[in-house]
PDB file of C-alpha atoms in Angstrom:
ATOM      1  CA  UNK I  18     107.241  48.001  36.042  1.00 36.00           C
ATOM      2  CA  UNK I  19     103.859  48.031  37.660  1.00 36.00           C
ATOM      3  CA  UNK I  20     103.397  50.572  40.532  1.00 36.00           C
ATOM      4  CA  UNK I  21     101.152  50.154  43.925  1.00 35.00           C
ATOM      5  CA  UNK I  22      98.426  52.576  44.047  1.00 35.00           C
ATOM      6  CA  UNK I  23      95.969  52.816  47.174  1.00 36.00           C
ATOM      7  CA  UNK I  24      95.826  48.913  47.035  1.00 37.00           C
ATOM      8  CA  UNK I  25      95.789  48.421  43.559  1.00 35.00           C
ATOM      9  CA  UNK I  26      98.297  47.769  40.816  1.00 32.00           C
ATOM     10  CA  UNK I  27      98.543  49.441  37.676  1.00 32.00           C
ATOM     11  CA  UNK I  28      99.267  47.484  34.308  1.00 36.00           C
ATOM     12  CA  UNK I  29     100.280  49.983  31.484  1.00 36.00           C
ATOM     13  CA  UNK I  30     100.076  47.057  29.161  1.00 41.00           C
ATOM     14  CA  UNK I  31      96.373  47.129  29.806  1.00 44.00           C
ATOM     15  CA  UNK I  32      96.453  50.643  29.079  1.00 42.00           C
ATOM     16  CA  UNK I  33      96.739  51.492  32.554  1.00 41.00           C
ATOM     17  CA  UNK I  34      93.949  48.927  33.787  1.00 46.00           C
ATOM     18  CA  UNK I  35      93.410  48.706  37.984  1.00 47.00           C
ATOM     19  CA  UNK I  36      93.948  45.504  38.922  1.00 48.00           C
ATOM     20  CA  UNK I  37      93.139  44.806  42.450  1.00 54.00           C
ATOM     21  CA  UNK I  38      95.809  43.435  44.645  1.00 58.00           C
ATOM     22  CA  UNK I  39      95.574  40.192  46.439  1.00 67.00           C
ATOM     23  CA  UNK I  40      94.524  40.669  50.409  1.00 81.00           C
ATOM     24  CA  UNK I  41      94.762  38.313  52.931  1.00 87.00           C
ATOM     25  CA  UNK I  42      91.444  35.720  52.475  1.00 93.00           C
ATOM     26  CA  UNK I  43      89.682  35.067  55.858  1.00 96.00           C
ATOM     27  CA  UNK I  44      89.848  31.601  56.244  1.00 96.00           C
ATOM     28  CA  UNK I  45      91.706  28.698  53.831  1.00 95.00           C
ATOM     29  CA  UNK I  46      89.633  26.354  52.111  1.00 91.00           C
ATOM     30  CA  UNK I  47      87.316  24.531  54.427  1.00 94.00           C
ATOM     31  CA  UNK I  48      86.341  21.024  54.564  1.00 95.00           C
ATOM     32  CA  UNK I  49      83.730  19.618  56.240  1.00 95.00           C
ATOM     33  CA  UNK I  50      83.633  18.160  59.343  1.00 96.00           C
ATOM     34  CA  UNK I  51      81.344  15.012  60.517  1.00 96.00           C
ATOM     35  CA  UNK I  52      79.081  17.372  61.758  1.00 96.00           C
ATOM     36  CA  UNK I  53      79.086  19.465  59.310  1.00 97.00           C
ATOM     37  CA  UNK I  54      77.959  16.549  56.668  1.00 97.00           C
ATOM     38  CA  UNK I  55      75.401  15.185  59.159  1.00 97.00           C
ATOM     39  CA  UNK I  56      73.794  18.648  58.998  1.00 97.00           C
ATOM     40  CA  UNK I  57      74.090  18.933  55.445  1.00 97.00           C
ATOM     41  CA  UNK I  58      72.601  15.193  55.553  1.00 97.00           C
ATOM     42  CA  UNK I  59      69.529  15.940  57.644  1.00 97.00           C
ATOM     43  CA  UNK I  60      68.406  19.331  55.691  1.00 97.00           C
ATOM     44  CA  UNK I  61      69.198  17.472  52.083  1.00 97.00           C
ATOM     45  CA  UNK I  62      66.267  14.734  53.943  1.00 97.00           C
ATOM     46  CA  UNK I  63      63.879  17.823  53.495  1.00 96.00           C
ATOM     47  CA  UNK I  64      64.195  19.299  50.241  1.00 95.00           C
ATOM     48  CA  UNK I  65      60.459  20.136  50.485  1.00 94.00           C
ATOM     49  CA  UNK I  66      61.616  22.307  53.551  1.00 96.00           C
ATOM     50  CA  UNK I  67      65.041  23.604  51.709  1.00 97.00           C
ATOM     51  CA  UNK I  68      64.098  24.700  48.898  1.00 97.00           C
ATOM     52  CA  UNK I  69      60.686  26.188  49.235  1.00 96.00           C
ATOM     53  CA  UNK I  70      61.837  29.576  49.406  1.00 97.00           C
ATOM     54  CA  UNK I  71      63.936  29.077  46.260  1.00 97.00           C
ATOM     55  CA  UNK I  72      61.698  31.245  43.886  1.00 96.00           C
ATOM     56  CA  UNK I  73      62.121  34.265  46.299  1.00 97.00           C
ATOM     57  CA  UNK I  74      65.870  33.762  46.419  1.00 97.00           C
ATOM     58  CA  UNK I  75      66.360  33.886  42.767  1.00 96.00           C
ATOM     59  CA  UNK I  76      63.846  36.496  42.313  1.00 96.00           C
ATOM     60  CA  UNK I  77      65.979  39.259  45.142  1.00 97.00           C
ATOM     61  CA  UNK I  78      68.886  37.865  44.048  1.00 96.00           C
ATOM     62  CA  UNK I  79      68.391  38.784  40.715  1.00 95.00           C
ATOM     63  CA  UNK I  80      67.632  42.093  41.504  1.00 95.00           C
ATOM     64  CA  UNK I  81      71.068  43.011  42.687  1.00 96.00           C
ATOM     65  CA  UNK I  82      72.708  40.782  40.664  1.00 95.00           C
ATOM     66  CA  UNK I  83      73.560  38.561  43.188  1.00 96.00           C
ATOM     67  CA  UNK I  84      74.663  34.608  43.352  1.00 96.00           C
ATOM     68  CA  UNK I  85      71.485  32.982  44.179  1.00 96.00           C
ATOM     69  CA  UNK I  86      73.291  29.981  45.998  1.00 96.00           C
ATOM     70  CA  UNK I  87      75.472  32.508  47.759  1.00 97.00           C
ATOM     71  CA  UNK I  88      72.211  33.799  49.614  1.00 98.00           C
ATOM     72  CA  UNK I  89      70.736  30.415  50.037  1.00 98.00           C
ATOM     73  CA  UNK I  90      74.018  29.542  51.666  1.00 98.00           C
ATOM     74  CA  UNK I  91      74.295  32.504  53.978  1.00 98.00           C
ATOM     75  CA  UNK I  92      69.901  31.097  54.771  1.00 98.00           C
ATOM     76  CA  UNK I  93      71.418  27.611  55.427  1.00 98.00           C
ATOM     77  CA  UNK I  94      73.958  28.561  57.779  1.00 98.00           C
ATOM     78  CA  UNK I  95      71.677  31.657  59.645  1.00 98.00           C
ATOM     79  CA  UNK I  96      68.503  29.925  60.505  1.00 97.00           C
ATOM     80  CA  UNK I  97      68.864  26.154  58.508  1.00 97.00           C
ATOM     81  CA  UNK I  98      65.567  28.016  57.026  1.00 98.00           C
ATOM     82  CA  UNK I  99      63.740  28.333  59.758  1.00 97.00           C
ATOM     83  CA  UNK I 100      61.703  31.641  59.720  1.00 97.00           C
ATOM     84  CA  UNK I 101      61.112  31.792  63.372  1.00 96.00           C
ATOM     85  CA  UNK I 102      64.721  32.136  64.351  1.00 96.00           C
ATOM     86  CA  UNK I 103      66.078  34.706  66.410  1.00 96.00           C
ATOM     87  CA  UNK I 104      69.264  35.683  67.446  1.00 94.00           C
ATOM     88  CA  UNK I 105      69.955  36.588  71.000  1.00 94.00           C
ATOM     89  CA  UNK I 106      71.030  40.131  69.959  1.00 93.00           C
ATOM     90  CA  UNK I 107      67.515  40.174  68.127  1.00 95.00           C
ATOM     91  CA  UNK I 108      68.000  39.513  64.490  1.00 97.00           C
ATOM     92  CA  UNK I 109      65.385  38.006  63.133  1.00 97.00           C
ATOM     93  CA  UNK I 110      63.982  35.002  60.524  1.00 97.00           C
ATOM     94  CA  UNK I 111      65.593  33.274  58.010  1.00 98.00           C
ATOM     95  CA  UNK I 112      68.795  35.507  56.794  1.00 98.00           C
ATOM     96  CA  UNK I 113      69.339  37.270  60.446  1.00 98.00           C
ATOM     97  CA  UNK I 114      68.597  40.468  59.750  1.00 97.00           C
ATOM     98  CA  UNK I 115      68.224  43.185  62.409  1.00 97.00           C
ATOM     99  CA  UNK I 116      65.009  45.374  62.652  1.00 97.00           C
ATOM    100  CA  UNK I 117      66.927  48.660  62.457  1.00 97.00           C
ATOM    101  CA  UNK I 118      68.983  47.188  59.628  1.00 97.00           C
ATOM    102  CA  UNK I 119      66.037  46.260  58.036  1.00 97.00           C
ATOM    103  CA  UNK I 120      64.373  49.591  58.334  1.00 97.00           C
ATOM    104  CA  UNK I 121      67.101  51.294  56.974  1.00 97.00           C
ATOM    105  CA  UNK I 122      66.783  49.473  53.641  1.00 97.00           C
ATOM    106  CA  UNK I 123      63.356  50.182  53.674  1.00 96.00           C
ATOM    107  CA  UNK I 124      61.970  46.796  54.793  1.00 97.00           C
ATOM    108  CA  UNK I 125      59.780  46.850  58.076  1.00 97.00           C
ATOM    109  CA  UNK I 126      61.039  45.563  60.879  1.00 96.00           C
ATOM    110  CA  UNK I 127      58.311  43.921  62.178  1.00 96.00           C
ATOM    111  CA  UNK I 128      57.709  42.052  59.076  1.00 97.00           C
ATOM    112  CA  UNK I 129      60.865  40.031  58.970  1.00 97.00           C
ATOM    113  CA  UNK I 130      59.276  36.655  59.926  1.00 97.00           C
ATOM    114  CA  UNK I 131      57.891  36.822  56.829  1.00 97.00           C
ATOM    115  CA  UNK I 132      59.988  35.137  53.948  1.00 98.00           C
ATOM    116  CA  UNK I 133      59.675  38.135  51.231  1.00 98.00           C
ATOM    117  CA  UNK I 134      60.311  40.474  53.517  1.00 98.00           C
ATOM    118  CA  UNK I 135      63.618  38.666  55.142  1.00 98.00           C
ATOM    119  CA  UNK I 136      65.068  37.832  51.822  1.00 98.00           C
ATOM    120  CA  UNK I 137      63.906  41.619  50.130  1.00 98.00           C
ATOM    121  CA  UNK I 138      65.706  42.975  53.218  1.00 98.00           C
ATOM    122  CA  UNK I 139      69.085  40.312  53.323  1.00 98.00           C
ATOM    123  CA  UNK I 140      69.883  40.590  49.787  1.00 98.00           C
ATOM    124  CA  UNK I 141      69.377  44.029  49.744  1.00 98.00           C
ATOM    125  CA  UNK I 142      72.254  44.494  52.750  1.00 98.00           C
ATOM    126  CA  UNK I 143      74.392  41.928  51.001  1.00 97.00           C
ATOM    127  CA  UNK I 144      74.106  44.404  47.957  1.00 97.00           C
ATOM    128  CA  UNK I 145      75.635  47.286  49.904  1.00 97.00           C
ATOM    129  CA  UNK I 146      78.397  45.118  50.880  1.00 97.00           C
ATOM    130  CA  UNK I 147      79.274  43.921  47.732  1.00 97.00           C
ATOM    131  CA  UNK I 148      78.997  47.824  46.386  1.00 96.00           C
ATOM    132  CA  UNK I 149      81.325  48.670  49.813  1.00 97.00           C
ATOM    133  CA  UNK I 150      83.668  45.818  48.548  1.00 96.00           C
ATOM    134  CA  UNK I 151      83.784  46.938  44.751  1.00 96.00           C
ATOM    135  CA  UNK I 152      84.828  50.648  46.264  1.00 95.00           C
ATOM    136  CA  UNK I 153      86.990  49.865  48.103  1.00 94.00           C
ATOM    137  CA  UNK I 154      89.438  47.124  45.943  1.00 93.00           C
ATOM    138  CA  UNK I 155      88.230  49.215  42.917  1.00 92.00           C
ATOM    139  CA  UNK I 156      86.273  46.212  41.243  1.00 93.00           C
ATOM    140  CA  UNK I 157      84.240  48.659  38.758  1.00 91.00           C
ATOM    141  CA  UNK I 158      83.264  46.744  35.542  1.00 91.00           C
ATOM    142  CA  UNK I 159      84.196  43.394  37.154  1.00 92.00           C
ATOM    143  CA  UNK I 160      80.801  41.100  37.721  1.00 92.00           C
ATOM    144  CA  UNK I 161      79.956  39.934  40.990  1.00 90.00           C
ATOM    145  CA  UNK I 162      79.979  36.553  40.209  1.00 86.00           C
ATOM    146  CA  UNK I 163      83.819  37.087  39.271  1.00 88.00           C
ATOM    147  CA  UNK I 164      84.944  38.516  42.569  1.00 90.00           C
ATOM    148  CA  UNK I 165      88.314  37.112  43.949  1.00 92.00           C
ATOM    149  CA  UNK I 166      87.688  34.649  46.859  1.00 93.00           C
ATOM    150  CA  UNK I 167      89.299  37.248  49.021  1.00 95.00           C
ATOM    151  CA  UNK I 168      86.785  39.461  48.461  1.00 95.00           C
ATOM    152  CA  UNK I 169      83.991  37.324  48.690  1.00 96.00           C
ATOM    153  CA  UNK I 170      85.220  36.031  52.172  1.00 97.00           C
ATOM    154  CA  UNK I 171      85.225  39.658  53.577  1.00 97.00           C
ATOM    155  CA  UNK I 172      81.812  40.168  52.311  1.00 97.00           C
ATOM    156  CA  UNK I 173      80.650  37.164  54.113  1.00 98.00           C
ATOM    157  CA  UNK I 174      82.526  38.374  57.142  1.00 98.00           C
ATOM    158  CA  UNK I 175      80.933  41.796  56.835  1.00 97.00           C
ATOM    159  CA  UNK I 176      77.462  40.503  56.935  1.00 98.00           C
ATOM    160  CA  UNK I 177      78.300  38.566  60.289  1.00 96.00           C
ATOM    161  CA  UNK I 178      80.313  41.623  61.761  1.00 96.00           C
ATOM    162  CA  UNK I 179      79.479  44.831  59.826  1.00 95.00           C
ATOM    163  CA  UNK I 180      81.223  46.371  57.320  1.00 95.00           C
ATOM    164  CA  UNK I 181      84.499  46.965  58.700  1.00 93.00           C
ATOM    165  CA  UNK I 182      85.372  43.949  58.182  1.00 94.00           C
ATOM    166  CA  UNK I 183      86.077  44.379  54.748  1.00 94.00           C
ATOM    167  CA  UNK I 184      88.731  46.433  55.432  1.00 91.00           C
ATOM    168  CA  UNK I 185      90.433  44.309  58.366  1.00 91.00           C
ATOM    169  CA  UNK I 186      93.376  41.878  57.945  1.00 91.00           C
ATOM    170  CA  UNK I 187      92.720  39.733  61.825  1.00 93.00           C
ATOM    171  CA  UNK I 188      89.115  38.814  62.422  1.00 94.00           C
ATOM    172  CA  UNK I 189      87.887  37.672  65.263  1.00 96.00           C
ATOM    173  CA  UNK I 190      86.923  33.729  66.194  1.00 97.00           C
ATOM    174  CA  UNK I 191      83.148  34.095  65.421  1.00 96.00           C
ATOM    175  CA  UNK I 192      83.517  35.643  62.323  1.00 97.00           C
ATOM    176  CA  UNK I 193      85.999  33.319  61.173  1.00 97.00           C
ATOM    177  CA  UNK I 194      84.239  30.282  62.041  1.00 97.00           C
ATOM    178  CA  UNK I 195      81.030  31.801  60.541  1.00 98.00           C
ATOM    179  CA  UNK I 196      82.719  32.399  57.109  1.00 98.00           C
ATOM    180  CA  UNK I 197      83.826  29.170  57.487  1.00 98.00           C
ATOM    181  CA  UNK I 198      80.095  27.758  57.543  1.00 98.00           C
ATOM    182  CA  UNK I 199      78.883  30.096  54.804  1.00 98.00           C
ATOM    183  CA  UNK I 200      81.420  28.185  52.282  1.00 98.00           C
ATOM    184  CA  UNK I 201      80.636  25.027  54.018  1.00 98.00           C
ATOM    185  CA  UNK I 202      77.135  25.313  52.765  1.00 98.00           C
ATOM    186  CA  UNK I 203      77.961  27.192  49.048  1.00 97.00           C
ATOM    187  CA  UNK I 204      80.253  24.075  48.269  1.00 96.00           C
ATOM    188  CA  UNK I 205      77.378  21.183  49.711  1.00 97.00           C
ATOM    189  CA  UNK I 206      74.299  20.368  47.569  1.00 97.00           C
ATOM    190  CA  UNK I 207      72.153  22.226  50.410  1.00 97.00           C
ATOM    191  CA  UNK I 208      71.768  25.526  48.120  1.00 97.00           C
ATOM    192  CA  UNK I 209      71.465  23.857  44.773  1.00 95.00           C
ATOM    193  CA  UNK I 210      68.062  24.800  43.035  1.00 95.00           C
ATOM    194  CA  UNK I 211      66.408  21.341  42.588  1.00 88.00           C
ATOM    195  CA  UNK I 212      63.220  21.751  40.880  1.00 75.00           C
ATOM    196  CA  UNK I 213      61.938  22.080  37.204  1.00 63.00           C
ATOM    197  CA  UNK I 214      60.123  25.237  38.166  1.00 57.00           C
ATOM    198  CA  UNK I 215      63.608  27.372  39.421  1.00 59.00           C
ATOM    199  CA  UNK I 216      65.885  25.873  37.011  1.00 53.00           C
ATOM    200  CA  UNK I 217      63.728  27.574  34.418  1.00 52.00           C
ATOM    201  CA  UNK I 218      63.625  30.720  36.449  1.00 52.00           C
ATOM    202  CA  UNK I 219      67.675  30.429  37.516  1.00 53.00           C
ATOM    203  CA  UNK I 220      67.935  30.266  33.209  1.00 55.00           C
ATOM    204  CA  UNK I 221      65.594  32.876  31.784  1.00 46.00           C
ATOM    205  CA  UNK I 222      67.654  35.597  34.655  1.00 51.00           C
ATOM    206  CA  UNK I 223      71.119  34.068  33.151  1.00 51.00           C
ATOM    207  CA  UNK I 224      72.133  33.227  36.598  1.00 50.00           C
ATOM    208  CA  UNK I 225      74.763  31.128  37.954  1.00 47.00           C
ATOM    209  CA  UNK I 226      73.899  27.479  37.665  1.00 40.00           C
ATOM    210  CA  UNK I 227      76.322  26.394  40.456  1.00 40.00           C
ATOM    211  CA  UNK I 228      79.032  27.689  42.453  1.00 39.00           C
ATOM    212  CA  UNK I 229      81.492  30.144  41.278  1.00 42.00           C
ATOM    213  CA  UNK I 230      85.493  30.424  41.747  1.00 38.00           C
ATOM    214  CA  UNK I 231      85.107  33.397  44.209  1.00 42.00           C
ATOM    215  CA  UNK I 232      84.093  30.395  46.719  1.00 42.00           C
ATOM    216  CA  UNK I 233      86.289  27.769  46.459  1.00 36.00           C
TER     217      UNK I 233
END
């Protein structure tokens, strides 16, 4: 019979394949309050506003292999793509990102009201999370955009509350709630990629067209 190993199960019929074991998810599946449609109402109103940072999404994204409508998701529910918005701890523009954060991934920190540099810096941190994630629940050869929803929740968590949260089975309120929004968003229209323009982009990277399992 299969055996547990540091989190893990082993399969000898897959010639001793690790198989990550199933963890606790962070939330259930959310659905959308009144509020939450009105917002996703108002910001669908704008697509001009929405979606003009789309070719910069899909372009970092790409680079780390990424879901592009996972990072416009975690945009939509940081700063409803406002670049001016800042947190009162002092993150900054339109995916949150501290300045020391920032400057430890080699993005300065004074430039992060400037799209390129938010979304170089964002994706890049959401990278290290996802690599954090893949070590830990031994996900080595398995895509991204295949992750477990479990796992994909605790990333989303980590990037509200650091990366221990990956590891933790209780989270706290905020977090919670804010994974909550994240999936909110991934599962409205808010982070499709409308235009002609990205569509051809999202195809010529062979990127996800909509939303994966991991998130619903």
């Amino acid at each position: 019979p299969p055996r547990a190993v540091a989190g893990s199960i082993i399969v000898p019929a897959a010639g001793l394949k690790i198989v990550p074991a199933r963890r606790r998810a962070v939330v259930p599946a959310p659905r959308p309050s009144r509020a939450y449609r009105r917002t996703f109402g108002v910001l669908l109103d704008q697509p001009e506003f929405i979606d003009r940072y789309d070719g910069l999404i899909l372009r970092h994204a790409a680079r780390w292999r990424l879901d592009p409508r996972l990072v416009k998701a975690i945009i939509a529910a940081e700063s409803e793509f406002s670049t001016a918005a800042r947190s009162p701890r002092g993150a900054r523009g339109l995916m949150q990102i501290m300045p020391a954060t920032a400057e430890e991934l080699g993005v300065p920190g004074d430039s992060l009201h400037e799209p390129d540099a938010n979304i170089r810096a964002g994706t890049a941190y959401l990278a290290v999370l996802y690599r954090a994630a893949w070590k830990e629940y031994r996900l080595k050869g398995v895509p991204y955009r295949k992750a477990p929803n479990w796992v994909v929740q605790r990333i989303i968590a980590a990037y509200n509350a650091g990366p221990r949260a990956l590891r933790k089975d209780v989270w706290r309120a905020e977090t919670r709630s804010y994974v909550r929004k994240v999936l909110l968003f991934y599962r409205s229209d808010v982070p499709r990629f409308r235009s002609r323009q990205t569509g051809s982009i999202s195809k010529a990277l062979a990127l996800p067209a909509g939303p994966h399992a991991s998130c619903h």
